[in-house]
Amino acid sequence: AQSVSQHNHHVILSEAASLELGCNYSYGGTVNLFWYVQYPGQHLQLLLKYFSGDPLVKGIKGFEAEFIKSKFSFNLRKPSVQWSDTAEYFCAVTSNDYKLSFGAGTTVTVRA
Amino acid sequence: DVKVTQSSRYLVKRTGEKVFLECVQDMDHENMFWYRQDPGLGLRLIYFSYDVKMKEKGDIPEGYSVSREKKERFSLILESASTNQTSMYLCASSPDRDLYNEQFFGPGTRLTVL
């Protein structure tokens, strides 16, 4: 299975602050990259994904992520967070074995 | 909207009991998955299935089995529950074997084994 590392376990920030969550993966070949989010009490849902093309992808709720192949990274960003962005965020990767490998997750707490 | 439902939100069982976790999806998806979610470990794949009566081991299949008798239903079975199987169990489905497809998740079953 892929190894996926998320650098921060818990991030606390104030509303309007900028957010960046790191994600690195281990596989050197072709990958498909995803960020999922789990809001309190809700299902895990897709935030955005990268398959090919423009390495800067935009997702729902103002999130974006940049794929940097040379760094094996797919970092998630949002310029200005809101209290409603409080959630757990998971980076995930598939390669040629059809399995989706998840990182450990980052809990983001936004203070109003 | 894709809907993935799981039979129970909370379940409490005793060590040694046989436990069935049921998952149903309503969008005719080919693929179905079972994960367990633990703090600090993220989601780990237990088993998955690409078709009826077909199953493949994920990363942590020990102590679990699965059944897929119908396309819309994927069951996870704990033959003899143990305390280290206390966890949140998530079921997911995706349309087909295209690696680009997102997975759609159910609400989860929080299982406690005493």
GROMACS .gro file of C-alpha atoms in nm:
model
  226
    1ALA     CA    1   0.000   0.000   0.000
    2GLN     CA    2   0.096   0.362  -0.052
    3SER     CA    3   0.239   0.553   0.239
    4VAL     CA    4   0.068   0.889   0.292
    5SER     CA    5   0.197   1.140   0.547
    6GLN     CA    6   0.006   1.435   0.683
    7HIS     CA    7   0.238   1.662   0.874
    8ASN     CA    8   0.000   1.819   1.121
    9HIS     CA    9  -0.223   1.627   1.357
   10HIS     CA   10  -0.412   1.927   1.491
   11VAL     CA   11  -0.423   2.283   1.363
   12ILE     CA   12  -0.594   2.565   1.552
   13LEU     CA   13  -0.647   2.900   1.388
   14SER     CA   14  -0.874   3.202   1.393
   15GLU     CA   15  -1.135   3.297   1.136
   16ALA     CA   16  -0.992   3.473   0.828
   17ALA     CA   17  -0.651   3.313   0.879
   18SER     CA   18  -0.495   3.120   0.592
   19LEU     CA   19  -0.473   2.743   0.606
   20GLU     CA   20  -0.223   2.506   0.452
   21LEU     CA   21  -0.220   2.133   0.525
   22GLY     CA   22   0.072   1.924   0.408
   23CYS     CA   23   0.047   1.584   0.240
   24ASN     CA   24   0.327   1.367   0.104
   25TYR     CA   25   0.305   1.022  -0.053
   26SER     CA   26   0.558   0.753  -0.126
   27TYR     CA   27   0.482   0.615  -0.473
   28GLY     CA   28   0.700   0.734  -0.761
   29GLY     CA   29   0.470   0.641  -1.049
   30THR     CA   30   0.138   0.774  -1.169
   31VAL     CA   31  -0.094   0.866  -0.885
   32ASN     CA   32  -0.443   1.002  -0.830
   33LEU     CA   33  -0.472   1.235  -0.534
   34PHE     CA   34  -0.768   1.327  -0.318
   35TRP     CA   35  -0.858   1.538  -0.019
   36TYR     CA   36  -1.158   1.428   0.183
   37VAL     CA   37  -1.321   1.617   0.468
   38GLN     CA   38  -1.529   1.499   0.762
   39TYR     CA   39  -1.735   1.770   0.931
   40PRO     CA   40  -1.850   1.698   1.286
   41GLY     CA   41  -2.129   1.440   1.279
   42GLN     CA   42  -2.123   1.408   0.900
   43HIS     CA   43  -2.009   1.160   0.639
   44LEU     CA   44  -1.664   1.171   0.489
   45GLN     CA   45  -1.696   1.362   0.160
   46LEU     CA   46  -1.473   1.461  -0.129
   47LEU     CA   47  -1.318   1.808  -0.117
   48LEU     CA   48  -1.116   1.790  -0.439
   49LYS     CA   49  -0.912   1.553  -0.654
   50TYR     CA   50  -0.624   1.552  -0.902
   51PHE     CA   51  -0.587   1.311  -1.190
   52SER     CA   52  -0.390   1.493  -1.459
   53GLY     CA   53  -0.347   1.833  -1.621
   54ASP     CA   54  -0.321   2.160  -1.428
   55PRO     CA   55  -0.145   2.076  -1.101
   56LEU     CA   56  -0.345   2.343  -0.918
   57VAL     CA   57  -0.693   2.207  -0.856
   58LYS     CA   58  -0.988   2.384  -0.705
   59GLY     CA   59  -1.249   2.216  -0.492
   60ILE     CA   60  -1.560   2.302  -0.300
   61LYS     CA   61  -1.589   2.576  -0.038
   62GLY     CA   62  -1.289   2.775  -0.162
   63PHE     CA   63  -1.029   2.503  -0.112
   64GLU     CA   64  -0.748   2.436  -0.356
   65ALA     CA   65  -0.454   2.198  -0.369
   66GLU     CA   66  -0.129   2.191  -0.559
   67PHE     CA   67   0.035   1.877  -0.692
   68ILE     CA   68   0.415   1.902  -0.696
   69LYS     CA   69   0.545   1.583  -0.851
   70SER     CA   70   0.910   1.647  -0.769
   71LYS     CA   71   0.823   1.679  -0.400
   72PHE     CA   72   0.565   1.396  -0.393
   73SER     CA   73   0.329   1.647  -0.234
   74PHE     CA   74  -0.035   1.750  -0.259
   75ASN     CA   75  -0.088   2.032  -0.011
   76LEU     CA   76  -0.431   2.173   0.064
   77ARG     CA   77  -0.486   2.547   0.100
   78LYS     CA   78  -0.756   2.798   0.179
   79PRO     CA   79  -0.679   3.171   0.187
   80SER     CA   80  -0.933   3.265   0.455
   81VAL     CA   81  -1.098   3.006   0.677
   82GLN     CA   82  -1.439   3.024   0.839
   83TRP     CA   83  -1.568   2.871   1.159
   84SER     CA   84  -1.759   2.618   0.943
   85ASP     CA   85  -1.427   2.478   0.814
   86THR     CA   86  -1.376   2.308   1.149
   87ALA     CA   87  -1.340   1.943   1.048
   88GLU     CA   88  -1.100   1.655   1.001
   89TYR     CA   89  -0.916   1.653   0.669
   90PHE     CA   90  -0.773   1.343   0.503
   91CYS     CA   91  -0.532   1.318   0.214
   92ALA     CA   92  -0.564   0.999   0.005
   93VAL     CA   93  -0.381   0.844  -0.290
   94THR     CA   94  -0.442   0.568  -0.541
   95SER     CA   95  -0.184   0.422  -0.773
   96ASN     CA   96  -0.202   0.114  -0.991
   97ASP     CA   97  -0.329  -0.127  -0.727
   98TYR     CA   98  -0.676   0.033  -0.709
   99LYS     CA   99  -0.656   0.081  -0.335
  100LEU     CA  100  -0.716   0.419  -0.176
  101SER     CA  101  -0.454   0.486   0.092
  102PHE     CA  102  -0.532   0.752   0.351
  103GLY     CA  103  -0.315   0.970   0.567
  104ALA     CA  104  -0.370   0.985   0.941
  105GLY     CA  105  -0.582   1.298   0.912
  106THR     CA  106  -0.551   1.655   1.037
  107THR     CA  107  -0.804   1.803   1.275
  108VAL     CA  108  -0.864   2.170   1.201
  109THR     CA  109  -1.026   2.387   1.464
  110VAL     CA  110  -1.128   2.738   1.363
  111ARG     CA  111  -1.200   2.978   1.646
  112ALA     CA  112  -1.468   3.236   1.584
  113ASP     CA  113  -2.739   1.174  -0.471
  114VAL     CA  114  -2.552   0.860  -0.391
  115LYS     CA  115  -2.663   0.714  -0.066
  116VAL     CA  116  -2.460   0.466   0.136
  117THR     CA  117  -2.632   0.342   0.447
  118GLN     CA  118  -2.500   0.132   0.731
  119SER     CA  119  -2.722  -0.082   0.949
  120SER     CA  120  -2.622   0.065   1.286
  121ARG     CA  121  -2.464   0.388   1.408
  122TYR     CA  122  -2.360   0.238   1.741
  123LEU     CA  123  -2.305  -0.124   1.837
  124VAL     CA  124  -2.185  -0.283   2.160
  125LYS     CA  125  -2.078  -0.647   2.157
  126ARG     CA  126  -1.895  -0.885   2.387
  127THR     CA  127  -1.564  -1.054   2.322
  128GLY     CA  128  -1.611  -1.372   2.118
  129GLU     CA  129  -1.944  -1.273   1.965
  130LYS     CA  130  -1.999  -1.293   1.591
  131VAL     CA  131  -2.072  -0.946   1.455
  132PHE     CA  132  -2.234  -0.847   1.127
  133LEU     CA  133  -2.204  -0.497   0.986
  134GLU     CA  134  -2.427  -0.428   0.687
  135CYS     CA  135  -2.382  -0.170   0.413
  136VAL     CA  136  -2.619  -0.085   0.130
  137GLN     CA  137  -2.569   0.155  -0.161
  138ASP     CA  138  -2.846   0.271  -0.392
  139MET     CA  139  -2.657   0.384  -0.704
  140ASP     CA  140  -2.571   0.055  -0.872
  141HIS     CA  141  -2.200   0.100  -0.796
  142GLU     CA  142  -1.971  -0.187  -0.882
  143ASN     CA  143  -1.714  -0.130  -0.608
  144MET     CA  144  -1.766  -0.145  -0.235
  145PHE     CA  145  -1.517  -0.106   0.047
  146TRP     CA  146  -1.487  -0.153   0.423
  147TYR     CA  147  -1.250   0.062   0.628
  148ARG     CA  148  -1.181   0.110   0.994
  149GLN     CA  149  -1.104   0.457   1.124
  150ASP     CA  150  -0.888   0.501   1.433
  151PRO     CA  151  -0.748   0.825   1.583
  152GLY     CA  152  -0.399   0.897   1.456
  153LEU     CA  153  -0.416   0.617   1.199
  154GLY     CA  154  -0.666   0.755   0.949
  155LEU     CA  155  -0.867   0.505   0.746
  156ARG     CA  156  -0.732   0.159   0.680
  157LEU     CA  157  -0.879  -0.071   0.415
  158ILE     CA  158  -1.007  -0.404   0.545
  159TYR     CA  159  -1.168  -0.562   0.237
  160PHE     CA  160  -1.311  -0.452  -0.094
  161SER     CA  161  -1.521  -0.595  -0.370
  162TYR     CA  162  -1.541  -0.521  -0.743
  163ASP     CA  163  -1.839  -0.741  -0.819
  164VAL     CA  164  -2.097  -0.968  -0.671
  165LYS     CA  165  -1.945  -1.266  -0.493
  166MET     CA  166  -1.601  -1.120  -0.545
  167LYS     CA  167  -1.375  -0.998  -0.263
  168GLU     CA  168  -1.017  -0.891  -0.216
  169LYS     CA  169  -0.814  -0.835   0.097
  170GLY     CA  170  -0.715  -0.486   0.191
  171ASP     CA  171  -0.433  -0.386   0.421
  172ILE     CA  172  -0.570  -0.524   0.750
  173PRO     CA  173  -0.800  -0.823   0.675
  174GLU     CA  174  -0.702  -1.035   0.976
  175GLY     CA  175  -0.998  -1.115   1.199
  176TYR     CA  176  -1.253  -1.006   0.937
  177SER     CA  177  -1.443  -1.159   0.647
  178VAL     CA  178  -1.692  -1.016   0.399
  179SER     CA  179  -1.987  -1.119   0.190
  180ARG     CA  180  -2.132  -0.969  -0.125
  181GLU     CA  181  -2.430  -1.174  -0.239
  182LYS     CA  182  -2.605  -0.880  -0.406
  183LYS     CA  183  -2.456  -0.584  -0.589
  184GLU     CA  184  -2.599  -0.325  -0.352
  185ARG     CA  185  -2.505  -0.496  -0.026
  186PHE     CA  186  -2.164  -0.557   0.129
  187SER     CA  187  -2.137  -0.714   0.473
  188LEU     CA  188  -1.843  -0.712   0.710
  189ILE     CA  189  -1.821  -1.004   0.951
  190LEU     CA  190  -1.620  -1.030   1.269
  191GLU     CA  191  -1.614  -1.405   1.333
  192SER     CA  192  -1.509  -1.369   1.697
  193ALA     CA  193  -1.498  -1.010   1.812
  194SER     CA  194  -1.202  -0.893   2.017
  195THR     CA  195  -1.143  -0.573   2.211
  196ASN     CA  196  -0.884  -0.454   1.958
  197GLN     CA  197  -1.161  -0.444   1.699
  198THR     CA  198  -1.328  -0.158   1.885
  199SER     CA  199  -1.332   0.112   1.620
  200MET     CA  200  -1.535   0.320   1.376
  201TYR     CA  201  -1.619   0.118   1.064
  202LEU     CA  202  -1.686   0.299   0.738
  203CYS     CA  203  -1.837   0.155   0.425
  204ALA     CA  204  -1.784   0.319   0.085
  205SER     CA  205  -1.879   0.263  -0.276
  206SER     CA  206  -1.757   0.386  -0.613
  207PRO     CA  207  -1.900   0.348  -0.965
  208ASP     CA  208  -1.636   0.129  -1.133
  209ARG     CA  209  -1.265   0.054  -1.152
  210ASP     CA  210  -1.166   0.394  -1.285
  211LEU     CA  211  -0.897   0.508  -1.041
  212TYR     CA  212  -1.019   0.866  -1.074
  213ASN     CA  213  -1.358   0.797  -0.921
  214GLU     CA  214  -1.430   0.927  -0.577
  215GLN     CA  215  -1.559   0.698  -0.310
  216PHE     CA  216  -1.889   0.773  -0.138
  217PHE     CA  217  -1.898   0.699   0.231
  218GLY     CA  218  -2.164   0.589   0.473
  219PRO     CA  219  -2.215   0.745   0.817
  220GLY     CA  220  -2.009   0.483   0.996
  221THR     CA  221  -2.076   0.229   1.269
  222ARG     CA  222  -1.903   0.282   1.600
  223LEU     CA  223  -1.840  -0.066   1.739
  224THR     CA  224  -1.740  -0.123   2.098
  225VAL     CA  225  -1.626  -0.472   2.199
  226LEU     CA  226  -1.631  -0.531   2.574
   0.00000   0.00000   0.00000
